[in-house]
């Protein structure tokens, strides 16, 4: 798989274009991006994959070939994760009143999904503070 095939497969899978930055893809360098997104780039003969967060790129993996890098990123972006758990009426009321609660719950769900997707323990994840 090359980066162009990866872009096509991500679009077909319904992955929002703003959630990744891949050279040659719609929404690529120069296009609008959210503050947090996955990236793929080639640098000095290596393919780097990681997360771009608030202007800082955190490299999670390095690959010697494009195919392996693209497949690794594809797996991360298309992982289904656990099904959502419906909120109780009380939880819904609390979340509607408290934006911090909404953000906290979203971070917790993201952490659970990333843990279940097989990410290595100890990696920094999007939204996690540097230690």
Backbone as a printed PyTorch tensor [residue, N CA C, xyz], in Angstrom:
tensor([[[  0.8630,  -1.1800,   0.0000],
         [  0.0000,   0.0000,   0.0000],
         [  0.9030,   1.2340,   0.0000]],

        [[  0.5770,   2.1980,  -0.8570],
         [  1.2950,   3.4670,  -0.8120],
         [  0.3610,   4.5280,  -0.2280]],

        [[  0.8610,   5.7460,  -0.0590],
         [  0.0630,   6.7840,   0.6060],
         [ -1.1890,   7.1600,  -0.1810]],

        [[ -1.1630,   7.0170,  -1.4910],
         [ -2.3380,   7.3340,  -2.2940],
         [ -3.4280,   6.2830,  -2.1050]],

        [[ -3.0190,   5.0110,  -2.0460],
         [ -3.9840,   3.9390,  -1.7460],
         [ -4.5340,   4.1060,  -0.3290]],

        [[ -3.6580,   4.4860,   0.6090],
         [ -4.0990,   4.7250,   1.9860],
         [ -5.1660,   5.8130,   2.0150]],

        [[ -4.9460,   6.9080,   1.3220],
         [ -5.9250,   7.9970,   1.2760],
         [ -7.2590,   7.4960,   0.7370]],

        [[ -7.2010,   6.7430,  -0.3390],
         [ -8.4260,   6.2220,  -0.9510],
         [ -9.1670,   5.3020,   0.0220]],

        [[ -8.4370,   4.4080,   0.6890],
         [ -9.0690,   3.4830,   1.6270],
         [ -9.6410,   4.2000,   2.8420]],

        [[ -8.9560,   5.2400,   3.3230],
         [ -9.4780,   5.9950,   4.4640],
         [-10.7670,   6.7280,   4.0950]],

        [[-10.7970,   7.2980,   2.8820],
         [-12.0240,   7.9630,   2.4200],
         [-13.1660,   6.9540,   2.3210]],

        [[-12.8820,   5.7830,   1.7350],
         [-13.9060,   4.7460,   1.5840],
         [-14.4000,   4.2420,   2.9430]],

        [[-13.5250,   4.2480,   3.9440],
         [-13.9010,   3.7930,   5.2890],
         [-14.6360,   4.8840,   6.0690]],

        [[-14.7130,   6.0910,   5.5010],
         [-15.4210,   7.1800,   6.1630],
         [-14.6190,   7.8910,   7.2360]],

        [[-13.2960,   7.7410,   7.2230],
         [-12.4470,   8.4340,   8.1940],
         [-12.3890,   9.9090,   7.7930]],

        [[-12.7430,  10.8300,   8.6820],
         [-12.7280,  12.2590,   8.3310],
         [-11.3420,  12.7080,   7.8640]],

        [[-11.3030,  13.4150,   6.7410],
         [-10.0260,  13.8570,   6.1780],
         [ -9.2470,  14.7510,   7.1320]],

        [[ -9.9110,  15.4760,   7.9970],
         [ -9.2240,  16.3380,   8.9460],
         [ -8.5220,  15.5970,  10.0630]],

        [[ -8.7320,  14.2850,  10.1710],
         [ -8.1080,  13.5360,  11.2650],
         [ -6.7320,  12.9890,  10.8870]],

        [[ -6.2880,  13.2730,   9.6670],
         [ -4.9590,  12.8180,   9.2490],
         [ -4.3410,  13.8060,   8.2790]],

        [[ -3.0110,  13.7390,   8.2210],
         [ -2.2320,  14.5730,   7.3010],
         [ -1.2760,  13.6480,   6.5620]],

        [[ -1.5260,  13.4860,   5.2570],
         [ -0.7340,  12.5780,   4.4350],
         [ -0.3770,  13.3250,   3.1570]],

        [[  0.9140,  13.4080,   2.8200],
         [  1.3050,  14.1200,   1.5980],
         [  0.5660,  13.5800,   0.3790]],

        [[ -0.0160,  14.4860,  -0.3960],
         [ -0.7290,  14.0990,  -1.6030],
         [ -2.2040,  13.8030,  -1.3890]],

        [[ -2.6770,  13.8560,  -0.1560],
         [ -4.0880,  13.6070,   0.1520],
         [ -4.8460,  14.9120,   0.2720]],

        [[ -6.1460,  14.8800,  -0.0090],
         [ -6.9440,  16.0830,   0.2590],
         [ -6.7680,  16.4920,   1.7150]],

        [[ -6.6890,  17.7730,   1.9520],
         [ -6.4820,  18.2560,   3.3110],
         [ -5.0400,  18.0950,   3.7580]],

        [[ -4.1430,  17.8140,   2.7920],
         [ -2.7340,  17.6130,   3.1200],
         [ -2.0620,  18.9080,   3.5330]],

        [[ -0.7270,  18.9390,   3.5600],
         [ -0.0250,  20.1390,   3.9890],
         [ -0.5370,  21.3700,   3.2600]],

        [[ -0.7810,  22.4210,   4.0280],
         [ -1.3120,  23.6470,   3.4650],
         [ -2.8160,  23.7480,   3.5950]],

        [[ -3.4980,  22.6210,   3.8040],
         [ -4.9450,  22.6230,   3.9580],
         [ -5.3240,  22.8140,   5.4170]],

        [[ -6.6100,  23.0350,   5.6760],
         [ -7.0510,  23.2150,   7.0660],
         [ -6.9750,  21.9040,   7.8450]],

        [[ -6.5170,  21.9900,   9.0740],
         [ -6.4080,  20.8140,   9.9310],
         [ -6.8560,  21.1780,  11.3340]],

        [[ -7.4310,  20.2140,  12.0280],
         [ -7.7250,  20.4580,  13.4410],
         [ -6.4300,  20.4790,  14.2420]],

        [[ -6.5100,  20.8650,  15.5000],
         [ -5.3180,  20.9640,  16.3440],
         [ -4.6590,  19.6100,  16.5520]],

        [[ -5.4200,  18.5180,  16.5080],
         [ -4.8720,  17.1810,  16.7050],
         [ -5.1980,  16.3190,  15.4970]],

        [[ -4.1640,  15.6490,  14.9560],
         [ -4.3680,  14.7650,  13.8140],
         [ -3.1900,  13.8050,  13.6940]],

        [[ -3.4420,  12.6580,  13.0850],
         [ -2.3860,  11.7090,  12.7740],
         [ -1.6270,  12.2200,  11.5550]],

        [[ -0.3510,  11.8490,  11.4460],
         [  0.4050,  12.2440,  10.2500],
         [  1.2680,  11.0900,   9.7630]],

        [[  1.5910,  11.1660,   8.4800],
         [  2.5300,  10.2640,   7.8230],
         [  3.4590,  11.1650,   7.0350]],

        [[  4.7700,  10.9520,   7.1760],
         [  5.7090,  11.7460,   6.3760],
         [  6.9720,  10.9440,   6.1400]],

        [[  7.6340,  11.2750,   5.0400],
         [  8.9170,  10.6540,   4.7290],
         [ 10.0030,  11.6480,   5.0850]],

        [[ 11.0100,  11.1560,   5.8110],
         [ 12.1190,  12.0210,   6.1970],
         [ 13.4040,  11.1820,   6.2110]],

        [[ 14.3590,  11.5920,   5.4160],
         [ 15.6740,  10.9420,   5.3590],
         [ 15.5560,   9.4410,   5.1210]],

        [[ 14.6650,   9.0550,   4.2120],
         [ 14.5250,   7.6520,   3.8570],
         [ 13.6770,   6.8220,   4.8110]],

        [[ 13.1460,   7.4300,   5.8560],
         [ 12.2680,   6.7270,   6.7950],
         [ 10.8520,   7.2770,   6.6750]],

        [[  9.8790,   6.4150,   6.9340],
         [  8.4770,   6.8250,   6.9850],
         [  8.0970,   6.9620,   8.4430]],

        [[  7.7020,   8.1570,   8.8320],
         [  7.3460,   8.4610,  10.2160],
         [  5.8360,   8.5580,  10.3480]],

        [[  5.3130,   7.9870,  11.4390],
         [  3.8820,   8.0400,  11.7150],
         [  3.7170,   8.4760,  13.1580]],

        [[  2.8040,   9.4190,  13.3730],
         [  2.5800,   9.8940,  14.7320],
         [  1.4000,  10.8360,  14.7910]],

        [[  1.4140,  11.6760,  15.8090],
         [  0.3170,  12.6220,  16.0350],
         [  0.8670,  14.0350,  16.0490]],

        [[  0.1810,  14.9080,  15.3420],
         [  0.4810,  16.3410,  15.3370],
         [ -0.5150,  16.9660,  16.3040]],

        [[  0.0020,  17.5600,  17.3740],
         [ -0.8710,  18.1060,  18.4060],
         [ -0.3770,  19.4780,  18.8190]],

        [[ -1.2060,  20.4900,  18.6450],
         [ -0.8920,  21.8630,  19.0300],
         [  0.4710,  22.3160,  18.5110]],

        [[  0.7400,  22.0250,  17.2600],
         [  1.9680,  22.4760,  16.6290],
         [  3.1830,  21.5980,  16.8770]],

        [[  3.0320,  20.5040,  17.6180],
         [  4.1510,  19.6140,  17.9220],
         [  3.8780,  18.2410,  17.3170]],

        [[  4.8850,  17.6980,  16.6260],
         [  4.7530,  16.3540,  16.0500],
         [  5.4090,  15.3410,  16.9860]],

        [[  4.6380,  14.3470,  17.3890],
         [  5.1250,  13.2540,  18.2310],
         [  5.1700,  12.0080,  17.3610]],

        [[  6.3650,  11.4910,  17.0810],
         [  6.5220,  10.3080,  16.2410],
         [  6.3110,   9.0670,  17.1020]],

        [[  5.3700,   8.2030,  16.6800],
         [  5.1010,   6.9630,  17.3970],
         [  5.8770,   5.7890,  16.7950]],

        [[  5.9990,   5.7780,  15.4650],
         [  6.6730,   4.6630,  14.7800],
         [  7.4850,   5.1840,  13.6090]],

        [[  8.5650,   4.4400,  13.2980],
         [  9.4070,   4.7190,  12.1350],
         [  9.4850,   3.4410,  11.3220]],

        [[  9.3380,   3.5720,  10.0080],
         [  9.3650,   2.4140,   9.1200],
         [ 10.3450,   2.6720,   7.9850]],

        [[ 10.9370,   1.6000,   7.4890],
         [ 11.8660,   1.7250,   6.3660],
         [ 11.1460,   1.6670,   5.0290]],

        [[  9.8610,   1.2430,   5.0390],
         [  9.1310,   1.2330,   3.7770],
         [  7.7290,   1.8220,   3.9410]],

        [[  7.2610,   2.4080,   2.8590],
         [  5.9780,   3.1020,   2.8340],
         [  4.8150,   2.1660,   3.1210]],

        [[  4.8630,   0.9550,   2.5820],
         [  3.7780,  -0.0010,   2.7550],
         [  3.4930,  -0.2730,   4.2320]],

        [[  4.5190,  -0.5910,   4.9940],
         [  4.3220,  -0.8960,   6.4210],
         [  3.8210,   0.3210,   7.1850]],

        [[  4.3390,   1.4930,   6.8690],
         [  3.8870,   2.7150,   7.5330],
         [  2.4160,   2.9790,   7.2260]],

        [[  2.0190,   2.8230,   5.9760],
         [  0.6310,   3.0590,   5.5820],
         [ -0.3090,   2.0650,   6.2440]],

        [[  0.0910,   0.8090,   6.2920],
         [ -0.7620,  -0.2100,   6.9290],
         [ -0.9010,   0.0490,   8.4320]],

        [[  0.1760,   0.4650,   9.0750],
         [  0.1210,   0.7680,  10.5130],
         [ -0.8560,   1.9180,  10.7650]],

        [[ -0.7470,   2.9860,   9.9710],
         [ -1.6350,   4.1330,  10.1450],
         [ -3.0770,   3.7560,   9.8030]],

        [[ -3.2660,   2.9870,   8.7580],
         [ -4.6110,   2.5370,   8.3810],
         [ -5.2680,   1.7870,   9.5460]],

        [[ -4.5240,   0.8930,  10.1620],
         [ -5.0680,   0.1390,  11.2990],
         [ -5.4930,   1.0620,  12.4320]],

        [[ -4.7180,   2.0970,  12.7220],
         [ -5.0550,   3.0200,  13.8110],
         [ -6.2930,   3.8510,  13.4860]],

        [[ -6.3980,   4.2880,  12.2480],
         [ -7.4930,   5.1810,  11.8730],
         [ -8.8110,   4.4530,  11.6030]],

        [[ -8.7560,   3.1540,  11.3550],
         [ -9.9920,   2.4220,  11.0480],
         [-10.4090,   1.4650,  12.1590]],

        [[ -9.6830,   1.4250,  13.2540],
         [-10.0490,   0.5370,  14.3690],
         [-11.4240,   0.9400,  14.9020]],

        [[-12.2760,  -0.0350,  15.0980],
         [-13.6350,   0.2390,  15.5530],
         [-13.6960,   0.6190,  17.0230]],

        [[-12.8830,   0.0040,  17.8510],
         [-12.9420,   0.2840,  19.2860],
         [-14.2060,  -0.2950,  19.8940]],

        [[-14.3650,  -0.1040,  21.1910],
         [-15.5330,  -0.6600,  21.8730],
         [-16.7960,   0.1180,  21.5050]],

        [[-17.9550,  -0.5410,  21.5840],
         [-19.1930,   0.1900,  21.3050],
         [-19.4380,   1.2370,  22.3820]],

        [[-20.0760,   2.3430,  22.0350],
         [-20.3290,   3.3800,  23.0320],
         [-21.2930,   2.8820,  24.1110]],

        [[-21.0930,   3.3530,  25.3050],
         [-21.9630,   3.0120,  26.4310],
         [-22.9350,   4.1660,  26.6160]],

        [[-24.2420,   3.8900,  26.5250],
         [-25.2100,   4.9870,  26.6800],
         [-25.1200,   5.6020,  28.0720]],

        [[-25.2360,   6.9080,  28.1320],
         [-25.2140,   7.6180,  29.4110],
         [-26.5750,   7.4860,  30.0870]],

        [[-26.5520,   7.4460,  31.4000],
         [-27.8050,   7.4560,  32.1590],
         [-28.3800,   8.8600,  32.0970]],

        [[-29.6340,   9.0120,  32.5200],
         [-30.2630,  10.3380,  32.5420],
         [-29.4770,  11.2780,  33.4440]],

        [[-29.0000,  10.7610,  34.5730],
         [-28.2310,  11.5940,  35.5050],
         [-26.8970,  12.0190,  34.8760]],

        [[-26.2100,  11.0840,  34.2020],
         [-24.9520,  11.4260,  33.5330],
         [-25.1890,  12.4630,  32.4290]],

        [[-26.2470,  12.2850,  31.6860],
         [-26.5650,  13.2220,  30.6140],
         [-26.7770,  14.6290,  31.1640]],

        [[-27.5360,  14.7310,  32.2410],
         [-27.7910,  16.0360,  32.8630],
         [-26.4860,  16.6760,  33.3220]],

        [[-25.6210,  15.8780,  33.9720],
         [-24.3480,  16.3990,  34.4640],
         [-23.4710,  16.8780,  33.2960]],

        [[-23.3860,  16.0920,  32.2250],
         [-22.5480,  16.4540,  31.0880],
         [-23.0720,  17.6920,  30.3660]],

        [[-24.3680,  17.8360,  30.3100],
         [-24.9310,  19.0170,  29.6580],
         [-24.6110,  20.2980,  30.4220]],

        [[-24.4640,  20.1970,  31.7300],
         [-24.1610,  21.3780,  32.5410],
         [-22.6670,  21.6420,  32.6530]],

        [[-21.8350,  20.6410,  32.3780],
         [-20.4180,  20.7530,  32.7110],
         [-19.5390,  20.4190,  31.5080]],

        [[-19.0250,  21.4470,  30.8240],
         [-18.1810,  21.1880,  29.6470],
         [-16.8880,  20.4730,  30.0310]],

        [[-16.3720,  20.7130,  31.2280],
         [-15.1780,  19.9800,  31.6820],
         [-15.4900,  18.4920,  31.7860]],

        [[-16.6930,  18.1690,  32.2250],
         [-17.1040,  16.7680,  32.3130],
         [-17.1730,  16.1140,  30.9490]],

        [[-17.6440,  16.8520,  29.9760],
         [-17.7230,  16.3260,  28.6120],
         [-16.3250,  16.0330,  28.0890]],

        [[-15.4080,  16.9730,  28.2860],
         [-14.0350,  16.7770,  27.8200],
         [-13.3590,  15.6240,  28.5540]],

        [[-13.5730,  15.5210,  29.8500],
         [-12.9740,  14.4450,  30.6340],
         [-13.4680,  13.0800,  30.1480]],

        [[-14.7810,  12.9740,  29.9420],
         [-15.3570,  11.7040,  29.4890],
         [-14.8180,  11.3440,  28.0940]],

        [[-14.7010,  12.3300,  27.2160],
         [-14.1640,  12.0750,  25.8820],
         [-12.7270,  11.5680,  25.9490]],

        [[-11.9150,  12.1790,  26.8130],
         [-10.5300,  11.7170,  26.9770],
         [-10.4830,  10.2850,  27.4920]],

        [[-11.3410,   9.9690,  28.4610],
         [-11.3760,   8.6100,  29.0150],
         [-11.7690,   7.5900,  27.9560]],

        [[-12.7700,   7.9220,  27.1420],
         [-13.1930,   7.0110,  26.0780],
         [-12.0780,   6.8310,  25.0450]],

        [[-11.3720,   7.9190,  24.7160],
         [-10.2630,   7.8350,  23.7790],
         [ -9.1640,   6.9440,  24.3380]],

        [[ -8.8170,   7.1230,  25.5930],
         [ -7.7810,   6.3050,  26.2240],
         [ -8.1520,   4.8230,  26.1880]],

        [[ -9.4060,   4.5170,  26.4980],
         [ -9.8550,   3.1180,  26.4630],
         [ -9.7620,   2.5550,  25.0510]],

        [[-10.2130,   3.3190,  24.0660],
         [-10.1860,   2.8540,  22.6870],
         [ -8.7580,   2.6320,  22.2110]],

        [[ -7.8570,   3.5500,  22.5370],
         [ -6.4580,   3.3910,  22.1250],
         [ -5.8160,   2.1960,  22.8090]],

        [[ -6.1170,   1.9910,  24.0790],
         [ -5.5640,   0.8450,  24.8060],
         [ -6.0400,  -0.4580,  24.1740]],

        [[ -7.3000,  -0.5150,  23.7950],
         [ -7.8480,  -1.7300,  23.2010],
         [ -7.3760,  -1.9400,  21.7680]],

        [[ -6.9110,  -0.8900,  21.1140],
         [ -6.4570,  -1.0380,  19.7300],
         [ -5.0300,  -1.5810,  19.6530]],

        [[ -4.4360,  -1.8510,  20.8110],
         [ -3.1250,  -2.4940,  20.8090],
         [ -1.9470,  -1.5620,  20.8620]],

        [[ -2.1720,  -0.3130,  21.2160],
         [ -1.0520,   0.6120,  21.3400],
         [ -0.1410,   0.1560,  22.4560]],

        [[  1.1280,   0.3780,  22.2990],
         [  2.0880,   0.0020,  23.3310],
         [  1.8900,   0.8310,  24.5780]],

        [[  2.0280,   0.1710,  25.7070],
         [  1.9220,   0.8530,  26.9930],
         [  3.0780,   1.8480,  27.1180]],

        [[  2.7640,   3.0250,  27.6300],
         [  3.7940,   4.0310,  27.8610],
         [  3.9100,   5.0700,  26.7690]],

        [[  3.2580,   4.8690,  25.6130],
         [  3.2920,   5.8960,  24.5700],
         [  2.4250,   7.0550,  24.9650]],

        [[  2.8390,   8.2280,  24.5790],
         [  2.0090,   9.3970,  24.7980],
         [  0.9040,   9.3700,  23.7560]],

        [[ -0.2890,   9.6540,  24.1670],
         [ -1.4420,   9.6330,  23.2820],
         [ -1.9210,  11.0550,  23.0520]],

        [[ -2.6740,  11.2810,  21.9720],
         [ -3.2170,  12.6150,  21.7450],
         [ -3.9700,  13.0980,  22.9750]],

        [[ -3.6790,  14.3020,  23.4110],
         [ -4.3760,  14.8810,  24.5540],
         [ -3.7210,  14.5780,  25.8860]],

        [[ -2.7240,  13.6770,  25.9050],
         [ -2.0680,  13.3270,  27.1740],
         [ -0.9000,  14.2680,  27.3880]],

        [[ -0.7920,  14.7980,  28.5840],
         [  0.2770,  15.7470,  28.9120],
         [  1.6310,  15.0490,  28.8600]],

        [[  2.6360,  15.8240,  28.4980],
         [  4.0140,  15.2930,  28.5180],
         [  4.4480,  15.1350,  29.9590]],

        [[  5.1950,  14.0430,  30.2270],
         [  5.6030,  13.7720,  31.5910],
         [  6.9690,  14.1070,  31.9120]]])
